[in-house]
Every structure is written in C-alpha cells, then in structure tokens.
mmCIF file of C-alpha atoms and ligand atoms in Angstrom:
data_model
loop_
_atom_site.group_PDB
_atom_site.id
_atom_site.type_symbol
_atom_site.label_atom_id
_atom_site.label_comp_id
_atom_site.label_asym_id
_atom_site.label_seq_id
_atom_site.Cartn_x
_atom_site.Cartn_y
_atom_site.Cartn_z
ATOM 1 C CA MET A 1 96.310 100.744 70.032
ATOM 2 C CA ASN A 2 94.682 101.968 66.840
ATOM 3 C CA LEU A 3 91.853 104.446 67.087
ATOM 4 C CA ASP A 4 90.542 106.156 64.009
ATOM 5 C CA LEU A 5 87.880 108.709 64.946
ATOM 6 C CA ASP A 6 86.184 111.255 62.716
ATOM 7 C CA ILE A 7 86.356 114.377 64.867
ATOM 8 C CA VAL A 8 85.411 118.035 64.529
ATOM 9 C CA PRO A 9 88.128 120.055 66.337
ATOM 10 C CA LEU A 10 87.011 121.774 69.550
ATOM 11 C CA ALA A 11 87.795 125.224 68.175
ATOM 12 C CA ASP A 12 85.403 124.639 65.241
ATOM 13 C CA TRP A 13 82.304 124.037 67.339
ATOM 14 C CA LEU A 14 83.297 126.044 70.400
ATOM 15 C CA PRO A 15 84.462 129.384 68.995
ATOM 16 C CA GLN A 16 85.390 130.692 72.444
ATOM 17 C CA PHE A 17 87.696 127.695 73.031
ATOM 18 C CA GLN A 18 90.903 128.590 74.753
ATOM 19 C CA LYS A 19 93.182 126.139 76.450
ATOM 20 C CA PRO A 20 92.375 124.923 79.035
ATOM 21 C CA LEU A 21 88.693 124.405 78.302
ATOM 22 C CA LEU A 22 87.058 124.733 81.715
ATOM 23 C CA ILE A 23 84.136 122.596 82.852
ATOM 24 C CA ALA A 24 83.071 123.585 86.363
ATOM 25 C CA GLY A 25 80.033 123.131 88.560
ATOM 26 C CA PRO A 26 78.749 120.904 91.325
ATOM 27 C CA CYS A 27 78.946 117.136 91.429
ATOM 28 C CA SER A 28 75.133 117.092 91.661
ATOM 29 C CA ALA A 29 72.319 119.521 91.066
ATOM 30 C CA GLU A 30 70.729 119.934 94.533
ATOM 31 C CA ASN A 31 68.511 123.001 94.526
ATOM 32 C CA GLU A 32 67.933 126.063 92.393
ATOM 33 C CA PHE A 33 69.847 128.428 94.677
ATOM 34 C CA GLN A 34 72.924 126.174 94.772
ATOM 35 C CA MET A 35 72.887 125.918 90.969
ATOM 36 C CA LEU A 36 72.362 129.597 90.195
ATOM 37 C CA SER A 37 74.752 130.943 92.818
ATOM 38 C CA THR A 38 77.530 128.503 91.866
ATOM 39 C CA ALA A 39 77.028 129.191 88.159
ATOM 40 C CA GLY A 40 76.849 132.961 88.750
ATOM 41 C CA GLN A 41 80.245 133.009 90.460
ATOM 42 C CA ILE A 42 81.838 130.731 87.885
ATOM 43 C CA ALA A 43 80.481 132.893 85.045
ATOM 44 C CA ARG A 44 81.844 136.055 86.682
ATOM 45 C CA PHE A 45 85.403 134.689 86.490
ATOM 46 C CA TYR A 46 85.021 132.413 83.467
ATOM 47 C CA PRO A 47 82.266 133.446 81.065
ATOM 48 C CA ASN A 48 83.488 130.824 78.569
ATOM 49 C CA ALA A 49 83.300 127.922 81.007
ATOM 50 C CA ILE A 50 80.910 125.015 80.611
ATOM 51 C CA PHE A 51 78.660 124.485 83.628
ATOM 52 C CA ARG A 52 78.434 120.874 84.827
ATOM 53 C CA ALA A 53 75.969 119.262 87.246
ATOM 54 C CA GLY A 54 74.854 115.661 87.670
ATOM 55 C CA ILE A 55 71.085 115.167 87.445
ATOM 56 C CA TRP A 56 71.056 111.366 87.798
ATOM 57 C CA LYS A 57 73.850 110.102 90.030
ATOM 58 C CA PRO A 58 75.289 106.601 89.775
ATOM 59 C CA ARG A 59 76.003 105.929 93.439
ATOM 60 C CA THR A 60 77.801 102.864 94.744
ATOM 61 C CA ARG A 61 75.169 102.153 97.446
ATOM 62 C CA PRO A 62 71.420 102.808 97.287
ATOM 63 C CA ASN A 63 69.787 105.019 99.909
ATOM 64 C CA THR A 64 72.321 107.740 99.247
ATOM 65 C CA PHE A 65 71.489 110.806 97.156
ATOM 66 C CA GLU A 66 70.856 109.434 93.668
ATOM 67 C CA GLY A 67 70.322 112.768 91.979
ATOM 68 C CA ILE A 68 67.521 115.294 91.959
ATOM 69 C CA GLY A 69 66.093 114.029 88.657
ATOM 70 C CA ASP A 70 64.064 115.883 86.036
ATOM 71 C CA VAL A 71 63.577 119.130 87.961
ATOM 72 C CA GLY A 72 67.348 119.652 87.770
ATOM 73 C CA LEU A 73 66.997 120.033 84.003
ATOM 74 C CA GLU A 74 64.852 123.132 84.575
ATOM 75 C CA TRP A 75 67.572 124.606 86.806
ATOM 76 C CA MET A 76 70.105 123.875 84.069
ATOM 77 C CA ARG A 77 67.974 125.863 81.669
ATOM 78 C CA ALA A 78 67.819 128.704 84.212
ATOM 79 C CA VAL A 79 71.608 128.634 84.543
ATOM 80 C CA ARG A 80 71.985 128.928 80.792
ATOM 81 C CA GLU A 81 69.494 131.801 80.582
ATOM 82 C CA LYS A 82 70.853 133.775 83.538
ATOM 83 C CA THR A 83 74.602 133.262 83.034
ATOM 84 C CA GLY A 84 75.042 132.396 79.358
ATOM 85 C CA LEU A 85 77.168 129.382 80.339
ATOM 86 C CA LEU A 86 76.841 126.235 78.247
ATOM 87 C CA THR A 87 75.514 123.300 80.272
ATOM 88 C CA ALA A 88 76.666 119.681 80.522
ATOM 89 C CA THR A 89 75.390 116.638 82.352
ATOM 90 C CA GLU A 90 75.912 112.886 82.619
ATOM 91 C CA VAL A 91 73.718 110.437 80.717
ATOM 92 C CA ALA A 92 73.616 106.718 81.435
ATOM 93 C CA ASN A 93 70.778 105.510 79.212
ATOM 94 C CA ALA A 94 68.563 106.445 76.264
ATOM 95 C CA GLU A 95 65.896 107.988 78.504
ATOM 96 C CA HIS A 96 68.453 110.402 79.978
ATOM 97 C CA VAL A 97 69.541 111.362 76.476
ATOM 98 C CA GLU A 98 65.979 112.015 75.384
ATOM 99 C CA LYS A 99 65.249 114.200 78.427
ATOM 100 C CA CYS A 100 68.478 116.177 78.002
ATOM 101 C CA LEU A 101 67.803 116.817 74.333
ATOM 102 C CA LYS A 102 64.303 118.031 75.184
ATOM 103 C CA ALA A 103 65.650 120.287 77.928
ATOM 104 C CA GLY A 104 68.275 121.838 75.649
ATOM 105 C CA ILE A 105 71.373 120.623 77.514
ATOM 106 C CA ASP A 106 74.365 121.650 75.402
ATOM 107 C CA ILE A 107 76.835 118.821 76.071
ATOM 108 C CA LEU A 108 76.413 115.247 77.330
ATOM 109 C CA TRP A 109 78.972 113.081 79.034
ATOM 110 C CA ILE A 110 79.106 109.362 79.667
ATOM 111 C CA GLY A 111 80.274 108.536 83.203
ATOM 112 C CA ALA A 112 82.966 106.089 84.268
ATOM 113 C CA ARG A 113 80.434 103.532 85.524
ATOM 114 C CA THR A 114 78.688 103.542 82.152
ATOM 115 C CA THR A 115 81.763 103.458 79.909
ATOM 116 C CA VAL A 116 82.561 100.016 81.351
ATOM 117 C CA ASN A 117 79.378 98.578 79.849
ATOM 118 C CA PRO A 118 79.276 98.285 76.038
ATOM 119 C CA PHE A 119 75.508 97.552 76.107
ATOM 120 C CA SER A 120 74.811 100.849 77.884
ATOM 121 C CA VAL A 121 77.206 102.797 75.674
ATOM 122 C CA GLN A 122 75.602 101.283 72.555
ATOM 123 C CA GLU A 123 72.127 102.188 73.862
ATOM 124 C CA ILE A 124 73.254 105.795 74.335
ATOM 125 C CA ALA A 125 74.963 105.841 70.935
ATOM 126 C CA ASP A 126 71.814 104.500 69.225
ATOM 127 C CA SER A 127 69.692 107.167 70.904
ATOM 128 C CA LEU A 128 72.051 109.820 69.502
ATOM 129 C CA LYS A 129 71.756 108.791 65.845
ATOM 130 C CA GLY A 130 70.912 111.825 63.723
ATOM 131 C CA VAL A 131 71.537 114.245 66.608
ATOM 132 C CA ASP A 132 74.274 116.883 66.534
ATOM 133 C CA ILE A 133 75.416 117.295 70.146
ATOM 134 C CA PRO A 134 78.895 117.166 71.698
ATOM 135 C CA VAL A 135 79.572 114.054 73.788
ATOM 136 C CA PHE A 136 82.426 113.576 76.235
ATOM 137 C CA VAL A 137 83.397 110.059 77.308
ATOM 138 C CA LYS A 138 84.941 109.471 80.723
ATOM 139 C CA ASN A 139 87.442 106.670 81.105
ATOM 140 C CA PRO A 140 86.027 103.404 82.505
ATOM 141 C CA ILE A 141 86.557 102.749 86.221
ATOM 142 C CA ASN A 142 89.011 99.925 85.508
ATOM 143 C CA PRO A 143 92.303 100.702 83.774
ATOM 144 C CA ASP A 144 91.356 99.371 80.347
ATOM 145 C CA SER A 145 92.160 101.734 77.493
ATOM 146 C CA GLN A 146 90.399 99.463 74.962
ATOM 147 C CA LEU A 147 87.053 99.920 76.735
ATOM 148 C CA TRP A 148 87.581 103.675 76.706
ATOM 149 C CA ALA A 149 88.463 103.632 73.000
ATOM 150 C CA GLY A 150 85.539 101.301 72.288
ATOM 151 C CA ALA A 151 83.028 103.666 73.891
ATOM 152 C CA LEU A 152 84.420 106.578 71.868
ATOM 153 C CA GLU A 153 84.115 104.478 68.699
ATOM 154 C CA ARG A 154 80.505 103.509 69.443
ATOM 155 C CA VAL A 155 79.514 107.160 69.910
ATOM 156 C CA ASN A 156 81.519 108.223 66.844
ATOM 157 C CA ASN A 157 79.953 105.443 64.736
ATOM 158 C CA ALA A 158 76.541 106.864 65.656
ATOM 159 C CA GLY A 159 77.582 110.073 63.879
ATOM 160 C CA ILE A 160 78.766 112.170 66.842
ATOM 161 C CA LYS A 161 81.839 114.080 65.696
ATOM 162 C CA LYS A 162 82.027 116.652 68.480
ATOM 163 C CA LEU A 163 83.777 114.235 70.737
ATOM 164 C CA ALA A 164 86.245 114.424 73.647
ATOM 165 C CA ALA A 165 87.627 112.052 76.266
ATOM 166 C CA ILE A 166 87.657 112.810 79.986
ATOM 167 C CA HIS A 167 90.451 111.357 82.074
ATOM 168 C CA ARG A 168 89.120 110.872 85.645
ATOM 169 C CA GLY A 169 91.510 108.214 86.933
ATOM 170 C CA PHE A 170 91.119 104.472 87.494
ATOM 171 C CA HIS A 171 90.346 102.119 90.298
ATOM 172 C CA SER A 172 93.474 100.237 91.246
ATOM 173 C CA PHE A 173 94.584 98.279 94.268
ATOM 174 C CA ASP A 174 97.259 100.822 94.969
ATOM 175 C CA ASN A 175 95.681 104.238 94.514
ATOM 176 C CA GLY A 176 98.447 105.977 96.468
ATOM 177 C CA PRO A 177 97.260 109.342 97.778
ATOM 178 C CA PHE A 178 94.574 109.520 95.080
ATOM 179 C CA ARG A 179 90.902 108.559 95.097
ATOM 180 C CA ASN A 180 91.442 107.183 91.604
ATOM 181 C CA SER A 181 94.897 106.368 90.367
ATOM 182 C CA PRO A 182 95.724 108.728 87.467
ATOM 183 C CA LYS A 183 97.632 106.149 85.397
ATOM 184 C CA TRP A 184 98.645 108.922 83.020
ATOM 185 C CA GLU A 185 100.036 106.369 80.581
ATOM 186 C CA LEU A 186 96.491 105.358 79.575
ATOM 187 C CA ALA A 187 95.499 108.929 78.710
ATOM 188 C CA ILE A 188 98.783 109.317 76.830
ATOM 189 C CA GLU A 189 98.091 106.063 74.952
ATOM 190 C CA LEU A 190 94.702 107.374 73.846
ATOM 191 C CA LYS A 191 96.122 110.740 72.794
ATOM 192 C CA THR A 192 98.955 109.084 70.908
ATOM 193 C CA ALA A 193 96.558 106.745 69.078
ATOM 194 C CA CYS A 194 94.245 109.617 68.129
ATOM 195 C CA PRO A 195 96.030 112.992 68.342
ATOM 196 C CA GLN A 196 92.980 114.921 67.107
ATOM 197 C CA LEU A 197 90.861 113.701 70.050
ATOM 198 C CA PRO A 198 90.627 116.388 72.768
ATOM 199 C CA VAL A 199 91.414 115.021 76.234
ATOM 200 C CA ILE A 200 90.054 116.776 79.309
ATOM 201 C CA CYS A 201 91.379 115.973 82.764
ATOM 202 C CA ASP A 202 89.067 115.673 85.789
ATOM 203 C CA PRO A 203 91.409 116.375 88.721
ATOM 204 C CA SER A 204 88.494 116.302 91.212
ATOM 205 C CA HIS A 205 87.705 112.610 90.753
ATOM 206 C CA ILE A 206 91.399 111.692 90.518
ATOM 207 C CA SER A 207 92.304 113.595 93.680
ATOM 208 C CA GLY A 208 89.317 112.999 95.921
ATOM 209 C CA ASN A 209 90.296 116.108 97.894
ATOM 210 C CA PRO A 210 91.028 119.732 97.003
ATOM 211 C CA ASP A 211 94.668 119.624 98.164
ATOM 212 C CA LEU A 212 95.819 117.450 95.278
ATOM 213 C CA ILE A 213 93.833 119.226 92.556
ATOM 214 C CA PRO A 214 96.519 121.858 91.713
ATOM 215 C CA TYR A 215 99.173 119.175 91.265
ATOM 216 C CA ILE A 216 96.980 117.015 89.005
ATOM 217 C CA ALA A 217 95.729 120.020 87.024
ATOM 218 C CA GLN A 218 99.293 121.224 86.414
ATOM 219 C CA LYS A 219 100.425 117.780 85.350
ATOM 220 C CA ALA A 220 97.492 117.558 82.914
ATOM 221 C CA MET A 221 98.532 120.898 81.417
ATOM 222 C CA ASP A 222 102.140 119.753 81.148
ATOM 223 C CA LEU A 223 100.913 116.689 79.255
ATOM 224 C CA ASP A 224 99.207 119.077 76.827
ATOM 225 C CA MET A 225 95.663 118.077 77.746
ATOM 226 C CA ASP A 226 92.955 120.326 76.364
ATOM 227 C CA GLY A 227 90.827 121.066 79.383
ATOM 228 C CA LEU A 228 89.915 120.581 83.028
ATOM 229 C CA MET A 229 86.699 119.445 84.695
ATOM 230 C CA ILE A 230 86.697 120.659 88.305
ATOM 231 C CA GLU A 231 83.793 120.076 90.679
ATOM 232 C CA THR A 232 82.785 123.439 92.118
ATOM 233 C CA HIS A 233 80.083 124.074 94.709
ATOM 234 C CA ILE A 234 78.953 127.283 96.380
ATOM 235 C CA ASP A 235 79.318 125.504 99.745
ATOM 236 C CA PRO A 236 81.063 122.109 99.481
ATOM 237 C CA SER A 237 80.524 121.396 103.193
ATOM 238 C CA VAL A 238 76.805 120.796 102.583
ATOM 239 C CA ALA A 239 77.125 119.010 99.226
ATOM 240 C CA LEU A 240 74.958 115.907 98.859
ATOM 241 C CA SER A 241 77.611 113.994 96.901
ATOM 242 C CA ASP A 242 81.410 114.192 96.681
ATOM 243 C CA ALA A 243 81.505 116.824 99.437
ATOM 244 C CA LYS A 244 85.146 116.077 100.221
ATOM 245 C CA GLN A 245 86.511 116.933 96.796
ATOM 246 C CA GLN A 246 84.518 119.966 95.694
ATOM 247 C CA VAL A 247 85.970 123.474 95.767
ATOM 248 C CA LYS A 248 84.328 126.883 96.145
ATOM 249 C CA PRO A 249 84.344 129.152 93.077
ATOM 250 C CA ILE A 250 87.046 131.316 94.673
ATOM 251 C CA GLN A 251 89.254 128.259 95.194
ATOM 252 C CA LEU A 252 88.661 127.326 91.568
ATOM 253 C CA LYS A 253 89.981 130.745 90.595
ATOM 254 C CA GLU A 254 93.066 130.331 92.794
ATOM 255 C CA ILE A 255 93.809 126.918 91.281
ATOM 256 C CA LEU A 256 93.505 128.230 87.730
ATOM 257 C CA ASP A 257 95.459 131.426 88.458
ATOM 258 C CA ASP A 258 98.383 129.367 89.736
ATOM 259 C CA LEU A 259 98.526 127.107 86.683
ATOM 260 C CA ASN A 260 101.450 127.445 84.384
ATOM 261 C CA ILE A 261 100.088 126.959 80.864
ATOM 262 C CA ARG A 262 102.884 126.153 78.471
ATOM 263 C CA SER A 263 102.362 125.976 74.728
ATOM 264 C CA SER A 264 103.030 122.648 73.019
ATOM 265 C CA THR A 265 105.349 124.342 70.536
ATOM 266 C CA ILE A 266 106.564 127.792 69.566
ATOM 267 C CA ASP A 267 107.432 129.207 66.192
ATOM 268 C CA ASN A 268 111.000 130.121 66.962
ATOM 269 C CA ILE A 269 113.713 128.608 64.819
ATOM 270 C CA GLU A 270 116.415 128.967 67.482
ATOM 271 C CA PHE A 271 114.216 127.119 69.995
ATOM 272 C CA LYS A 272 113.418 124.383 67.483
ATOM 273 C CA ASN A 273 117.094 123.879 66.587
ATOM 274 C CA LYS A 274 118.184 123.667 70.195
ATOM 275 C CA LEU A 275 115.377 121.206 70.983
ATOM 276 C CA GLU A 276 116.366 119.106 67.971
ATOM 277 C CA GLU A 277 119.992 119.096 69.121
ATOM 278 C CA LEU A 278 119.034 117.922 72.628
ATOM 279 C CA ARG A 279 116.693 115.270 71.189
ATOM 280 C CA CYS A 280 119.549 113.920 69.051
ATOM 281 C CA ILE A 281 121.719 113.585 72.151
ATOM 282 C CA ILE A 282 118.912 111.712 73.925
ATOM 283 C CA GLN A 283 118.427 109.403 70.969
ATOM 284 C CA LYS A 284 122.143 108.578 70.902
ATOM 285 C CA LEU A 285 122.162 107.969 74.670
ATOM 286 C CA ASP A 286 119.086 105.739 74.371
ATOM 287 C CA ASN A 287 120.875 103.676 71.718
ATOM 288 C CA ASP A 288 123.924 103.398 73.971
ATOM 289 C CA LEU A 289 121.679 102.286 76.832
ATOM 290 C CA LEU A 290 120.111 99.551 74.718
ATOM 291 C CA GLU A 291 123.500 98.339 73.513
ATOM 292 C CA LEU A 292 124.748 98.204 77.092
ATOM 293 C CA LEU A 293 121.637 96.326 78.220
ATOM 294 C CA SER A 294 122.104 93.858 75.404
ATOM 295 C CA LYS A 295 125.750 93.297 76.445
ATOM 296 C CA ARG A 296 124.676 92.898 80.039
ATOM 297 C CA MET A 297 122.109 90.256 79.120
ATOM 298 C CA THR A 298 124.702 88.335 77.101
ATOM 299 C CA ILE A 299 126.827 88.145 80.243
ATOM 300 C CA SER A 300 123.748 87.002 82.205
ATOM 301 C CA SER A 301 123.347 84.125 79.752
ATOM 302 C CA GLN A 302 127.035 83.241 80.176
ATOM 303 C CA ILE A 303 126.597 83.217 83.959
ATOM 304 C CA GLY A 304 123.595 80.920 83.426
ATOM 305 C CA GLU A 305 125.735 78.484 81.447
ATOM 306 C CA TYR A 306 128.435 78.581 84.088
ATOM 307 C CA LYS A 307 125.936 77.918 86.887
ATOM 308 C CA ARG A 308 124.345 75.112 84.896
ATOM 309 C CA ASP A 309 127.710 73.437 84.289
ATOM 310 C CA ASN A 310 128.476 73.641 88.004
ATOM 311 C CA ASN A 311 124.946 72.709 89.143
ATOM 312 C CA VAL A 312 124.305 75.931 91.075
ATOM 313 C CA THR A 313 120.856 77.616 91.447
ATOM 314 C CA ILE A 314 120.030 80.728 89.429
ATOM 315 C CA LEU A 315 118.959 82.915 92.310
ATOM 316 C CA GLN A 316 121.417 83.637 95.054
ATOM 317 C CA VAL A 317 119.450 85.967 97.270
ATOM 318 C CA ALA A 318 122.402 87.375 99.238
ATOM 319 C CA HIS A 319 124.252 88.270 96.065
ATOM 320 C CA TRP A 320 121.192 89.892 94.469
ATOM 321 C CA LYS A 321 120.541 91.972 97.603
ATOM 322 C CA LYS A 322 124.138 93.193 97.660
ATOM 323 C CA LEU A 323 124.067 94.104 93.985
ATOM 324 C CA PHE A 324 120.759 95.917 94.379
ATOM 325 C CA GLU A 325 121.932 97.923 97.400
ATOM 326 C CA GLU A 326 125.104 98.948 95.643
ATOM 327 C CA SER A 327 123.081 100.141 92.676
ATOM 328 C CA LEU A 328 120.720 102.104 94.932
ATOM 329 C CA ASN A 329 123.738 103.848 96.461
ATOM 330 C CA THR A 330 125.273 104.589 93.089
ATOM 331 C CA GLY A 331 121.913 105.861 91.833
ATOM 332 C CA ASN A 332 121.635 108.068 94.885
ATOM 333 C CA VAL A 333 125.064 109.597 94.222
ATOM 334 C CA LEU A 334 124.057 110.155 90.596
ATOM 335 C CA GLY A 335 120.805 111.885 91.599
ATOM 336 C CA LEU A 336 118.450 109.080 90.489
ATOM 337 C CA PRO A 337 115.441 108.530 92.775
ATOM 338 C CA GLU A 338 115.161 105.244 94.686
ATOM 339 C CA ASP A 339 111.807 104.291 93.116
ATOM 340 C CA PHE A 340 113.259 104.725 89.656
ATOM 341 C CA ILE A 341 116.265 102.478 90.405
ATOM 342 C CA LYS A 342 113.972 99.907 92.052
ATOM 343 C CA GLY A 343 111.678 99.729 89.016
ATOM 344 C CA LEU A 344 114.592 99.595 86.604
ATOM 345 C CA TYR A 345 116.383 96.867 88.529
ATOM 346 C CA GLN A 346 113.240 94.822 88.856
ATOM 347 C CA LEU A 347 112.963 94.760 85.058
ATOM 348 C CA ILE A 348 116.656 94.007 84.542
ATOM 349 C CA HIS A 349 116.653 91.275 87.156
ATOM 350 C CA ASP A 350 113.484 89.656 85.771
ATOM 351 C CA GLU A 351 114.974 89.530 82.281
ATOM 352 C CA SER A 352 118.277 88.225 83.623
ATOM 353 C CA ILE A 353 116.515 85.390 85.468
ATOM 354 C CA ARG A 354 114.408 84.608 82.408
ATOM 355 C CA ARG A 355 117.560 84.225 80.317
ATOM 356 C CA GLN A 356 119.342 82.115 82.879
ATOM 357 C CA THR A 357 116.272 79.872 83.218
ATOM 358 C CA GLU A 358 116.311 79.430 79.458
ATOM 359 C CA VAL A 359 120.012 78.504 79.483
ATOM 360 C CA MET A 360 119.654 76.169 82.490
ATOM 361 C CA ASN A 361 116.886 74.186 80.887
ATOM 362 C CA PHE A 362 118.581 73.940 77.537
ATOM 363 C CA LYS A 363 120.301 70.572 77.550
ATOM 364 C CA LYS A 364 123.913 70.611 76.406
ATOM 365 C CA LYS A 365 124.447 68.460 73.326
HETATM 366 C C1 LIG B 401 80.783 112.903 88.254
HETATM 367 O O1 LIG B 401 81.351 113.535 87.347
HETATM 368 O O2 LIG B 401 80.225 113.431 89.210
HETATM 369 C C2 LIG B 401 80.916 111.435 88.243
HETATM 370 C C3 LIG B 401 79.977 110.629 88.711
HETATM 371 O O3 LIG B 401 82.079 111.078 87.758
HETATM 372 P P1 LIG B 401 82.684 109.648 87.323
HETATM 373 O O4 LIG B 401 81.789 109.099 86.270
HETATM 374 O O5 LIG B 401 84.018 110.079 86.793
HETATM 375 O O6 LIG B 401 82.781 108.823 88.568
HETATM 376 MN MN1 LIG B 402 81.272 113.690 91.497
#
C-alpha cells in the first residue's frame, strides 16, 4: 500500500502528549451528571486525557438510543470548562461538523460505519476545508485497509494535517472471542505505509467486554501504537449504549497501571549491537528457510512428474494426513504451537498441490 499523508506530529499540536495518548469517556452522552462525574474522575487520574462521548449514535437498529443530540454539545462544553479536558466526538455528516465547530469541540472522529462510505467521508472532508481541527479516522467495519487509507486521504486533501487513525477492529465471520476481530496486520500495514501517522487503538470496541481490554491494550502498546481509546462510564450497568464493554474510571486506572509501556528504541550502543547481531542471525535463518522451501517444492514437482507418468492422483488423503500428524508431533516436541504448524502446513501443502497440478497438466513432449 502507498499512503503519502501530510501530517503534523501529535507532539506538535498536543504539547502534553505522552505515550499512550488516552481518550476516555462514555460511549454516549446521556445526561449532564453522567458526563461531569465521569469526566471529573478521569481528569483526577489523567489530566492530559481527551474526553470522548458520542452525541449522535449510529445504531444498527432504529428504536434504540440514537444519541442525545445537540444538548450533549452543551455538556461537552461544561466538561471542558470544569475539568480542562479536551473533548472529542463522532461526526457522520457536514451538519454534525458544523454543530461541533460551533460548540467548540476540540477533536472530531469519523466512526467505522462512516469510513466505509466515501460519499459521507467526502462530505465531511468538504465541510472541513479551511478549518484547523484534529480529525481521527476509525477503521471501516469491513477489513479493507484501502478504504481506511482512502478516508484518511480525503480528510488530508481537505487540508487537515492533525490526523490520526483509530484501530477498532473489523467485522469478520470468525471474530473469535472478540466483538470485532483485531486483524492487527491491517493496522500494521497502515503504520508501515505511513510511519508518521499516529495510530490509536480502541480496545473497547475490539473486545466487547472489559475482560479482554487489558490484553488488547498491552498488545497495542507492544506494537508501538500511540494511544488508547477506552470507553469509560461512571456506571456502565445503566449505560444506554455499549453497556457490556464500558469500564468505570477506577477500572480504567487499573488497566493503565498494569500496562507495560516499552520504548520503541533506546540510545544504548550495547543494546543496538546485540539487537543487530540477533537480527543478522534471523536474516540468515530466514534465507535458509527459503532455500529449504525451494528445495522442497522442487521435490514436489518431481513427485508430480512421477505420479503423472504412473497415472496416479495428486492427492492421497491418507498419506497427507499421516505427514501432517507427524509434523504436528515434531512441532510439539520443538515447542511450536499447533495452530502455527497447521497454518504453515496449509500453505506448504497448497503450493505443493499447485505445482503438482501444473506438472500433471503439462503434456510430455
Ligand atoms: C463509538 O466509538 O462509540 C463507536 C460508535 O465506535 P465505532 O465507530 O468504532 O463502532
Ligand atoms: Mn461505543
């Protein structure tokens, strides 16, 4: 993927920036007490946090709580005045943008259900022309990194340089224990294509419940992400949206206290040399692996020729099963997890069959 964005670094427009940037607050603004009490507790522990709350909520079904609407913007202003926290909310169209700008919201974000739609993103981008406000772009619901990149480009093309991406997980048919499958590789792809783009992880929407938040938050930190967005509510049990995944401010503190924040590099020559030495070993081993795989595939092709000459089918299920089980056992002895061996063998077997099919269908002259 190529992604060339013109970005102002976080630290330049957010002087108090310290990794991880924390965005905390309820899924939705519900009432003034909920907003001020939640924000008050967050500010006590994290005066540099950004306070989030949804004013207009994109809900899957109608007749559920679709957000408190304009009055919530007044509560946001009260939060800012009483706690000093910066405020952030989701915008899904030009009217939302206009109202937020009027109300003095500090940061806007585009939600996952909006990022999927280039018309909506373009409408928001057009409404931001000539405005200097930070915009964060959540990944689209479906695992499509191009759509995510495209939304960031549209906003950037409109002149917004205070930009960040929010990784909130993707809808997939196999979400595992998560509400939204993290598919870390897509966030890594974005970060690799545009290293200057800050990426913030939203463990709440990935996890769908508080139990998994620490694991996701730690993993995000280990992948060198820049911040965390964690839904925090003074009393999650009565929340009008996403009640199951929100945490109390005290839980937020526990989660953050337990995080191990490692730096992406250190200025120590001994450390750098040792790391370089280990990386060289890995590189050599990777080359050896590729050479071995190439040799293995050459033998696969030879087997294909042999089967073709003797009119035998490519796939012999019993033999494949035996080979696979033996490899699982060997992997087990060598300390390699079963899932890893399964994935690896699937790839090797697919390529082996592809080669044999090629050989089989190549007529001997
Ligand atoms: C939210 O942040 O409450 C929200 C609606 O998130 P998403 O767009 O990630 O679903
Ligand atoms: Mn939510």
